[in-house]
Short mmCIF file of C-alpha atoms and ligand atoms in Angstrom, two decimals:
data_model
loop_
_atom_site.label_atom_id
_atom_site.label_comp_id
_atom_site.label_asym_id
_atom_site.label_seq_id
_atom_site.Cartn_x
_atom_site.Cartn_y
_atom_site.Cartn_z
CA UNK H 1 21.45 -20.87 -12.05
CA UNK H 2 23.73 -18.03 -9.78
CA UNK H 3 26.43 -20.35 -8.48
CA UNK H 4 30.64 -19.66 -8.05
CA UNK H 5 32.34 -23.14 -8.65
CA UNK H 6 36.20 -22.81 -7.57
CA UNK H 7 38.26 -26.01 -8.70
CA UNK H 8 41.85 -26.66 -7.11
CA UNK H 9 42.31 -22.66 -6.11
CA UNK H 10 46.14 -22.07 -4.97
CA UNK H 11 47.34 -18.56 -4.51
CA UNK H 12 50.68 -17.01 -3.58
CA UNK H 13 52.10 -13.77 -2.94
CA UNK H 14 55.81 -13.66 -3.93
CA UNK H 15 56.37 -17.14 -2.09
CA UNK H 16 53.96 -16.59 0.25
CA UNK H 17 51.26 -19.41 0.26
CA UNK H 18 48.40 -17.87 1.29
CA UNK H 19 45.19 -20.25 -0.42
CA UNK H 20 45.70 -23.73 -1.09
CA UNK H 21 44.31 -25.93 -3.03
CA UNK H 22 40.27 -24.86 -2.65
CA UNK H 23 37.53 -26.47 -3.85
CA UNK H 24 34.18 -25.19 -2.96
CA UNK H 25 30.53 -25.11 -5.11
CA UNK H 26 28.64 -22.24 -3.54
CA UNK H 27 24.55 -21.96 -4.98
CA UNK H 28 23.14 -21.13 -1.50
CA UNK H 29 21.66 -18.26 -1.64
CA UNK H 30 23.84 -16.58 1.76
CA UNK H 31 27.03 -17.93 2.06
CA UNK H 32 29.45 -16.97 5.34
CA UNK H 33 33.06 -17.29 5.12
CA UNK H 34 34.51 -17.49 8.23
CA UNK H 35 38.32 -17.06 9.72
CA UNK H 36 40.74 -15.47 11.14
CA UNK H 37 42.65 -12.06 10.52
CA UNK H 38 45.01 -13.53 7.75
CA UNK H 39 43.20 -16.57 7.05
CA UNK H 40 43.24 -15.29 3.05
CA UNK H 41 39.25 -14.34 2.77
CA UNK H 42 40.20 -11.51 0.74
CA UNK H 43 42.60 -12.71 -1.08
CA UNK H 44 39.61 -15.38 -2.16
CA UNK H 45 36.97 -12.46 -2.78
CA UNK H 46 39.48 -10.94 -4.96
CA UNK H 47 40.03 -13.79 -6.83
CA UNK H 48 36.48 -14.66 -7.34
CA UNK H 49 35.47 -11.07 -8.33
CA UNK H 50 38.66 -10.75 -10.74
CA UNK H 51 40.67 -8.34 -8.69
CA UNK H 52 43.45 -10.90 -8.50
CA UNK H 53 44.91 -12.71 -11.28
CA UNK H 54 44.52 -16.52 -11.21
CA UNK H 55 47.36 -18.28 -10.87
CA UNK H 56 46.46 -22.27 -9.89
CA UNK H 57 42.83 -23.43 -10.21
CA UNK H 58 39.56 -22.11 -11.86
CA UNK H 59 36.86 -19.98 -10.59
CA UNK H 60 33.52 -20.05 -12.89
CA UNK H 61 30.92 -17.49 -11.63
CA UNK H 62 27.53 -18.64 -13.07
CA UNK H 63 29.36 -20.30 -15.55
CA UNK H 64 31.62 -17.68 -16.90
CA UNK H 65 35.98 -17.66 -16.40
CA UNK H 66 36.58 -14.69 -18.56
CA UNK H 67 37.46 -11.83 -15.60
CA UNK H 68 35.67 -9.06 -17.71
CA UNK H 69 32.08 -11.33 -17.80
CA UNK H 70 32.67 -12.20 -14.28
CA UNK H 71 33.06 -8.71 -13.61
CA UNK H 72 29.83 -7.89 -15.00
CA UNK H 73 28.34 -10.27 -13.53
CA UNK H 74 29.30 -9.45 -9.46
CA UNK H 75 28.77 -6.82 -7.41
CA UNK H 76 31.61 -6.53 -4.45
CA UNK H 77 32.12 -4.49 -1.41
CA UNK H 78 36.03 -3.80 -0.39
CA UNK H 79 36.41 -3.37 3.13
CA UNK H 80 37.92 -0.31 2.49
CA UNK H 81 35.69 1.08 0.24
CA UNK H 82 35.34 4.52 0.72
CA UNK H 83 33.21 7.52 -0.88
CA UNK H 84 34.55 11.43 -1.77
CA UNK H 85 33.42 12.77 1.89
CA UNK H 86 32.07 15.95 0.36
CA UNK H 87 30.13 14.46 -1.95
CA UNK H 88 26.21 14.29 -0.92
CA UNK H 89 24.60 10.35 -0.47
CA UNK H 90 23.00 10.25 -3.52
CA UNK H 91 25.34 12.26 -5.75
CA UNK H 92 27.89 9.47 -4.85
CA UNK H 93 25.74 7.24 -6.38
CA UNK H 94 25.29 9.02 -9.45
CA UNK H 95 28.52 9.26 -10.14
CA UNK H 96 29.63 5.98 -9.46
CA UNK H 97 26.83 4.89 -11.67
CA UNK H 98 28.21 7.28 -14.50
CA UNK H 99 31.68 5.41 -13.97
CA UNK H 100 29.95 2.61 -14.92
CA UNK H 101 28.28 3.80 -17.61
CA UNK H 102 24.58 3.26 -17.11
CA UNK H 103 22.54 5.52 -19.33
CA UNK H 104 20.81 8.81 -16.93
CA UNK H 105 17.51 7.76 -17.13
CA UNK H 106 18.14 3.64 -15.51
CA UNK H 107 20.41 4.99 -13.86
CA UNK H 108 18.55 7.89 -11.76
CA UNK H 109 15.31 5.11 -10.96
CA UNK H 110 18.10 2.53 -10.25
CA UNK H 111 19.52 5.14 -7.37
CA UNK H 112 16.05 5.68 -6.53
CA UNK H 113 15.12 2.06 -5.51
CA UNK H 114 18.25 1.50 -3.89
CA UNK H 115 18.33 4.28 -1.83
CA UNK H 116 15.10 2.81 -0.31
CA UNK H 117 16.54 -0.24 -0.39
CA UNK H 118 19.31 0.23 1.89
CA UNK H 119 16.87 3.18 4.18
CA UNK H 120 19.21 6.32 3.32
CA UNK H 121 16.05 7.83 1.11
CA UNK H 122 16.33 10.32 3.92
CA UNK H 123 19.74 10.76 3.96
CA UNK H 124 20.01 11.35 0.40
CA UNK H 125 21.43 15.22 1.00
CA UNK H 126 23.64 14.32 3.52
CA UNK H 127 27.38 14.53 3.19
CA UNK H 128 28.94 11.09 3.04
CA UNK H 129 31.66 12.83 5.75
CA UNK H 130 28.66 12.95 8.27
CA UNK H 131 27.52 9.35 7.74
CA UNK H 132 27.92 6.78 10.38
CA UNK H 133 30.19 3.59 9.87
CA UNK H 134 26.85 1.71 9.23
CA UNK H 135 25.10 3.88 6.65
CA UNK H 136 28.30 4.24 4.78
CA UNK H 137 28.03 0.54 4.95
CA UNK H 138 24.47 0.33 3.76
CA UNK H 139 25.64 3.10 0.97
CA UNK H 140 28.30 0.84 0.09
CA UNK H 141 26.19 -2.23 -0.18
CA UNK H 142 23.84 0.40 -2.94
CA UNK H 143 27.09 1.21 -4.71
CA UNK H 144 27.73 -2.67 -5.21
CA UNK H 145 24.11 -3.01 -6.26
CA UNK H 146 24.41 -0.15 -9.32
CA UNK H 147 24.64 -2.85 -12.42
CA UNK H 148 22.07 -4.90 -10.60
CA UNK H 149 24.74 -8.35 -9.63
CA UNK H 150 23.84 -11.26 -9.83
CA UNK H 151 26.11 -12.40 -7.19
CA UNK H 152 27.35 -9.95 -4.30
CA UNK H 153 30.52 -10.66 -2.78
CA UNK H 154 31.09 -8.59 0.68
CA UNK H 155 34.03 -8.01 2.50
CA UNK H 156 33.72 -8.34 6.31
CA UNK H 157 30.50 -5.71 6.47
CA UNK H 158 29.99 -6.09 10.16
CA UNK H 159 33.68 -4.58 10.94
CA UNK H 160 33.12 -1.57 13.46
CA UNK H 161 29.66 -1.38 13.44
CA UNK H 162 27.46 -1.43 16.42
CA UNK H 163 25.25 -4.04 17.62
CA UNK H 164 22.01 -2.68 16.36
CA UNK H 165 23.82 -1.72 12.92
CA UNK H 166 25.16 -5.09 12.94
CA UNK H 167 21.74 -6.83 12.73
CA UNK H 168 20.33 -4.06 10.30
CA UNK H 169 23.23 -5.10 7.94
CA UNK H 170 22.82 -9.16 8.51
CA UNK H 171 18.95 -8.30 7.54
CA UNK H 172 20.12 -6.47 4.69
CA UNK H 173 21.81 -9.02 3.50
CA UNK H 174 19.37 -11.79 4.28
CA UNK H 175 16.85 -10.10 2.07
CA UNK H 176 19.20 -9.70 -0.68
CA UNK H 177 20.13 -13.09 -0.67
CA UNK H 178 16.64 -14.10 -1.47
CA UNK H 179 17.40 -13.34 -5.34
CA UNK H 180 21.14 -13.49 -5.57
CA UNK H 181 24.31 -15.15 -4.57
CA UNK H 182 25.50 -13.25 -1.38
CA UNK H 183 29.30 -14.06 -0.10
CA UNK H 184 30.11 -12.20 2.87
CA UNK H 185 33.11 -12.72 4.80
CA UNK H 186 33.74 -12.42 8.80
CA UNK H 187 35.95 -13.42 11.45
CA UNK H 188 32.68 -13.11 14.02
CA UNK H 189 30.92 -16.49 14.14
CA UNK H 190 28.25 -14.82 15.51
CA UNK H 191 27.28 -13.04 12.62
CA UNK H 192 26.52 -16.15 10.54
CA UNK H 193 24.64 -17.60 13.08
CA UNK H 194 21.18 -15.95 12.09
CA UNK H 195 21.84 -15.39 9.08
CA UNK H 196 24.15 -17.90 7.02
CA UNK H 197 22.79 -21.48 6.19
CA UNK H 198 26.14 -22.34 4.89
CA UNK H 199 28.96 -21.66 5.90
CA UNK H 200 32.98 -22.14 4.53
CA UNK H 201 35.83 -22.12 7.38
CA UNK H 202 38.87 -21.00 6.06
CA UNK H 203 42.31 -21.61 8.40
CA UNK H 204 45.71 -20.45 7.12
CA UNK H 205 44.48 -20.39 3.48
CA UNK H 206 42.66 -24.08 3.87
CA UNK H 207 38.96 -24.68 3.59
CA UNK H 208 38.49 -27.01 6.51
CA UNK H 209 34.47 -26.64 6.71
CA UNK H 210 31.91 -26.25 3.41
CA UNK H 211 28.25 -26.99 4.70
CA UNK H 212 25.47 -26.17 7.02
CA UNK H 213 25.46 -24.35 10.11
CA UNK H 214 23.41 -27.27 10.91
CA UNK H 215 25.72 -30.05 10.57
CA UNK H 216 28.92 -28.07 12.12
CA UNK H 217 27.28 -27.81 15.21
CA UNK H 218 25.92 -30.97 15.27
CA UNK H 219 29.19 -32.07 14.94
CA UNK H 220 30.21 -31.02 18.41
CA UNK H 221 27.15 -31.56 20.10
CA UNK H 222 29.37 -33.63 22.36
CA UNK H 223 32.28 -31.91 23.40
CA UNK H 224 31.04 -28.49 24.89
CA UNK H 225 30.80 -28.08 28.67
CA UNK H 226 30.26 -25.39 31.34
CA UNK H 227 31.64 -25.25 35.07
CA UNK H 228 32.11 -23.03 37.63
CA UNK H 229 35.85 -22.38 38.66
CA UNK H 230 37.44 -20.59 41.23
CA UNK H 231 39.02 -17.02 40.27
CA UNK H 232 42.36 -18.60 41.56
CA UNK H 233 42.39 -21.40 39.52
CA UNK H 234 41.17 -19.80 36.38
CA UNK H 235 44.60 -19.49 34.27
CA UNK H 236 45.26 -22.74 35.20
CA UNK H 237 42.51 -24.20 34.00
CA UNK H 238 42.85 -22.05 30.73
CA UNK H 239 46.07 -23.74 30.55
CA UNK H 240 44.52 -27.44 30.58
CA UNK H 241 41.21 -26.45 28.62
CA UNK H 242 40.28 -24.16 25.34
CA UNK H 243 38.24 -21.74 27.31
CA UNK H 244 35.60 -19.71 24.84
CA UNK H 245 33.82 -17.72 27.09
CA UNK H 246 33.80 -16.57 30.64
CA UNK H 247 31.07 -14.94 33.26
CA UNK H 248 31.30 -13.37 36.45
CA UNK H 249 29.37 -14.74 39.08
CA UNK H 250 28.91 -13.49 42.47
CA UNK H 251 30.72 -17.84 43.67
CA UNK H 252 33.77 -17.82 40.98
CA UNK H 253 34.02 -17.65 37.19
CA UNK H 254 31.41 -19.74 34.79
CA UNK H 255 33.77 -20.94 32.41
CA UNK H 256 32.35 -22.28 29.00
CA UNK H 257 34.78 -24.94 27.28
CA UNK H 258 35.90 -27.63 25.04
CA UNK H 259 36.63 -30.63 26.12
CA UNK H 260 37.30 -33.75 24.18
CA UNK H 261 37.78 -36.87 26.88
CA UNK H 262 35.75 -37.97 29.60
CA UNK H 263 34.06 -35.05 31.55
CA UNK H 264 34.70 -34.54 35.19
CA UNK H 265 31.47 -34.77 37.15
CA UNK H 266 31.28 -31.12 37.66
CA UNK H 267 31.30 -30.79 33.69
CA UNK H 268 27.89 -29.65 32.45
CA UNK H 269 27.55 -30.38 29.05
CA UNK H 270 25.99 -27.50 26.74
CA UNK H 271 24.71 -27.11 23.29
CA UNK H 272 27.64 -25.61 21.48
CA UNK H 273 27.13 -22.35 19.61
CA UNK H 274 28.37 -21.48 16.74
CA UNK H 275 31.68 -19.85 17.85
CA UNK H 276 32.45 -22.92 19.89
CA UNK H 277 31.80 -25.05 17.05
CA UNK H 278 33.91 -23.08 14.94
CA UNK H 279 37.08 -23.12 17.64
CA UNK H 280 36.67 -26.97 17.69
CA UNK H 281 37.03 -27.06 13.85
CA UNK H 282 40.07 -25.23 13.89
CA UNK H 283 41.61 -26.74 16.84
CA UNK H 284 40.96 -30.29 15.64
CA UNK H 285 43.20 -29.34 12.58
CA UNK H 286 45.36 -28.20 14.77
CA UNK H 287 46.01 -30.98 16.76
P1 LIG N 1 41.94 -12.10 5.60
O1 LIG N 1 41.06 -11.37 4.64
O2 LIG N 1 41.36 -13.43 6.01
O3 LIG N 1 42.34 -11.27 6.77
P2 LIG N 1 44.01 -11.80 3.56
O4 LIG N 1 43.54 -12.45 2.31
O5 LIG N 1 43.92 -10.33 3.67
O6 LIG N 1 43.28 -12.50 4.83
O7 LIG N 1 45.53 -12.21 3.81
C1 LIG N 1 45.99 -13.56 3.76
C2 LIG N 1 47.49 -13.56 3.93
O8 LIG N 1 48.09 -12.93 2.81
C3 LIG N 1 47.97 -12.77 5.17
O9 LIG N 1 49.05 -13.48 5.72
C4 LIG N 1 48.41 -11.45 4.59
O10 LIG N 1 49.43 -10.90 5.36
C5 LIG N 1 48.91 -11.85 3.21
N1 LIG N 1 48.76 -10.78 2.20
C6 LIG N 1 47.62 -10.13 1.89
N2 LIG N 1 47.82 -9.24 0.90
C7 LIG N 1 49.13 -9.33 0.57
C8 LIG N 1 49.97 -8.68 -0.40
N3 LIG N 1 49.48 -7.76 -1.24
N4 LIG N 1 51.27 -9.04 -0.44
C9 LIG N 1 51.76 -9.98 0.38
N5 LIG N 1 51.05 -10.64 1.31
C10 LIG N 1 49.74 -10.33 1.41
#
């Protein structure tokens, strides 16, 4: 069965702790990592797809430690990857795919069905220069997909992209994940919300979430409220509440927020979504 198993993970840089002491069993099909700027997701994908030596702990990848198999055995998507911008959409591929060494024929019918795959058959002649951030994307996830993975590990895809790009991508994705492993990474909880039945939290290099989408917000159903506050009061009452989200209205500011004792009367309580869910997590560890 696909599955990454990562057993007492530590990583430093220099004396910098940056992961500590994961443990995590991922054989969901689309798995979400979730945190912060800094919070050390890459620093995990690297370590899972053998970029980084590892140091503390063991990462098996559907049951292989040996870097090289593992290597064989992912596909992975830098969030820096970047193509040769002169070089046409599917001549990138090609030679990427000769890197790699897959034989002409496989390797021409493998461009072929990817190409389709990620809808840039009729882009093909393009230069990669005149791409937009989310077909570059979508040829990125294609160059990941060359030795046919059977896990895909993605580094923050939705970065930069617009909202209808966005959602093309987190369908992408989705349908991939209905035959492999896919790991993508974001600090958006929004973008798991569709998508992602499980999800990992990661804060300051600790896991402090592994499970359902489900069950985290279920977790807070209780503490999320809503009220209407005056535009005078408003950094004040950011001051005494952790205030997620904020609308104009025509009679003050509709301020959406979490609260954890009793509720004044004017509190409205409201299902919490996932970003809410997610602040509560990391504030709790906070506290
Ligand atoms: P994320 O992907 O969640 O933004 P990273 O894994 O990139 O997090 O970084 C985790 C922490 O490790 C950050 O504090 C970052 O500054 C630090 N870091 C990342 N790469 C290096 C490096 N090559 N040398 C030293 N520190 C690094």
């Amino acid at each position: 069965m696909n599955s990454i198993e990562i057993k007492n993970l530590s990583f430093t840089y220099g004396k910098k702790k940056v992961l500590s002491d994961i443990n995590i069993s991922i054989n969901n099909a689309l798995y979400g990592l979730l945190g912060k700027n800094g919070a050390g997701k890459t620093t995990l994908m690297k370590l899972i797809v053998g970029l980084l030596p590892i140091k503390t702990g063991q990462i098996q990848v559907c049951g292989q430690s040996n870097p090289k198999e593992i290597r064989r055995l992912v596909g992975y998507l830098p969030q820096d990857f970047d193509f040769y911008p002169e070089m046409k959409v599917k001549d990138s591929l090609i030679y990427l795919g000769t890197l790699d060494n897959l034989k002409r024929f496989e390797l021409n019918q493998r461009v072929e069905m990817l190409l389709d795959l990620v809808n840039l058959n009729q882009d093909r002649n393009k230069k990669v220069k005149s791409l937009s951030g989310g077909m570059k994307r979508r040829l990125g996830i294609a160059q990941s997909l060359l030795n046919d993975p059977k896990v895909l590990v993605v580094d923050e895809p939705t970065a930069g992209l617009d909202p209808e790009e966005r959602i093309r991508f987190r369908n992408l994705l989705g349908d991939l994940a209905t035959e492999k492993i896919v790991l993508f990474s974001t600090h958006i909880a929004s973008d798991l919300e569709s998508t992602a039945t499980k999800l990992g939290i990661l804060d300051s290099g600790h896991f402090i979430y592994d499970g359902s989408v489900e069950d985290l917000l279920n977790q807070y159903s209780g503490g999320i409220y809503e009220t209407l506050v005056n535009r005078k009061d408003l950094s004040r009452f950011k001051e005494e509440y952790l205030v997620f989200e904020q609308k104009e209205l025509a009679n003050g500011i509709m301020v959406s927020f979490i609260h954890t004792g009793r509720p004044l009367d004017q509190f409205k309580r409201i299902s919490p979504s996932l970003e809410s869910a997610y602040l509560m997590k990391i504030h709790e560890r906070r506290d």
